């Protein structure tokens, strides 16, 4: 498993246990969140670029949240 941050690991455990909400269209949620990070001018440019790069790759991937 990828070495996720403690914050992410905590949420994985909460969602897996049913103590936090599961988002059925998780990839769309991730793209929107990454785009918000990319547009946040209070963040360092390298963080914004990384978020934009990840969002763009997800958009161009073969994901389908319509099911």
Coordinates of C-alpha atoms in Angstrom, one line a residue:
X1 CA 0.0 0.0 0.0
X2 CA 1.2 3.5 -0.8
X3 CA 2.6 5.3 2.3
X4 CA -0.4 7.6 2.8
X5 CA -0.3 10.5 5.4
X6 CA -1.7 9.8 8.8
X7 CA -4.7 12.1 8.0
X8 CA -5.5 10.0 4.9
X9 CA -5.0 6.7 6.8
X10 CA -7.4 7.9 9.5
X11 CA -10.1 8.7 6.9
X12 CA -9.6 5.3 5.2
X13 CA -10.2 3.6 8.5
X14 CA -13.3 5.8 9.2
X15 CA -14.8 5.2 5.8
X16 CA -14.0 1.5 5.9
X17 CA -15.6 1.1 9.3
X18 CA -18.7 3.0 8.3
X19 CA -18.0 5.9 10.7
X20 CA -17.6 8.4 7.8
X21 CA -19.5 8.8 4.6
X22 CA -18.4 6.9 1.5
X23 CA -18.5 9.0 -1.7
X24 CA -19.7 6.8 -4.6
X25 CA -18.3 9.1 -7.3
X26 CA -14.9 9.4 -5.6
X27 CA -12.9 10.1 -8.7
X28 CA -15.1 13.1 -9.6
X29 CA -14.8 14.3 -6.0
X30 CA -11.0 14.0 -6.2
X31 CA -10.8 15.9 -9.5
X32 CA -12.9 18.7 -8.0
X33 CA -10.9 18.8 -4.9
X34 CA -7.6 18.9 -6.8
X35 CA -8.9 21.6 -9.0
X36 CA -9.8 23.7 -5.9
X37 CA -6.3 23.2 -4.6
X38 CA -4.9 24.2 -8.0
X39 CA -6.9 27.4 -7.9
X40 CA -6.0 28.4 -4.3
X41 CA -3.6 31.3 -4.6
X42 CA -2.7 31.1 -0.9
X43 CA -0.9 27.8 -1.5
X44 CA 2.7 27.4 -2.9
X45 CA 2.9 27.3 -6.7
X46 CA 4.5 23.8 -6.6
X47 CA 1.5 22.5 -4.6
X48 CA -0.9 24.1 -7.0
X49 CA 1.0 22.7 -10.0
X50 CA 1.0 19.2 -8.5
X51 CA -2.7 19.3 -7.9
X52 CA -3.4 20.6 -11.4
X53 CA -1.2 17.8 -12.9
X54 CA -3.0 15.1 -10.9
X55 CA -6.4 16.5 -11.8
X56 CA -5.6 16.7 -15.5
X57 CA -4.3 13.1 -15.5
X58 CA -7.5 11.9 -13.8
X59 CA -9.7 13.8 -16.3
X60 CA -7.8 12.2 -19.2
X61 CA -7.8 8.8 -17.7
X62 CA -10.4 6.2 -18.6
X63 CA -12.4 6.6 -15.4
X64 CA -16.2 6.5 -15.5
X65 CA -18.2 7.8 -12.5
X66 CA -21.5 7.5 -14.4
X67 CA -22.2 3.9 -13.3

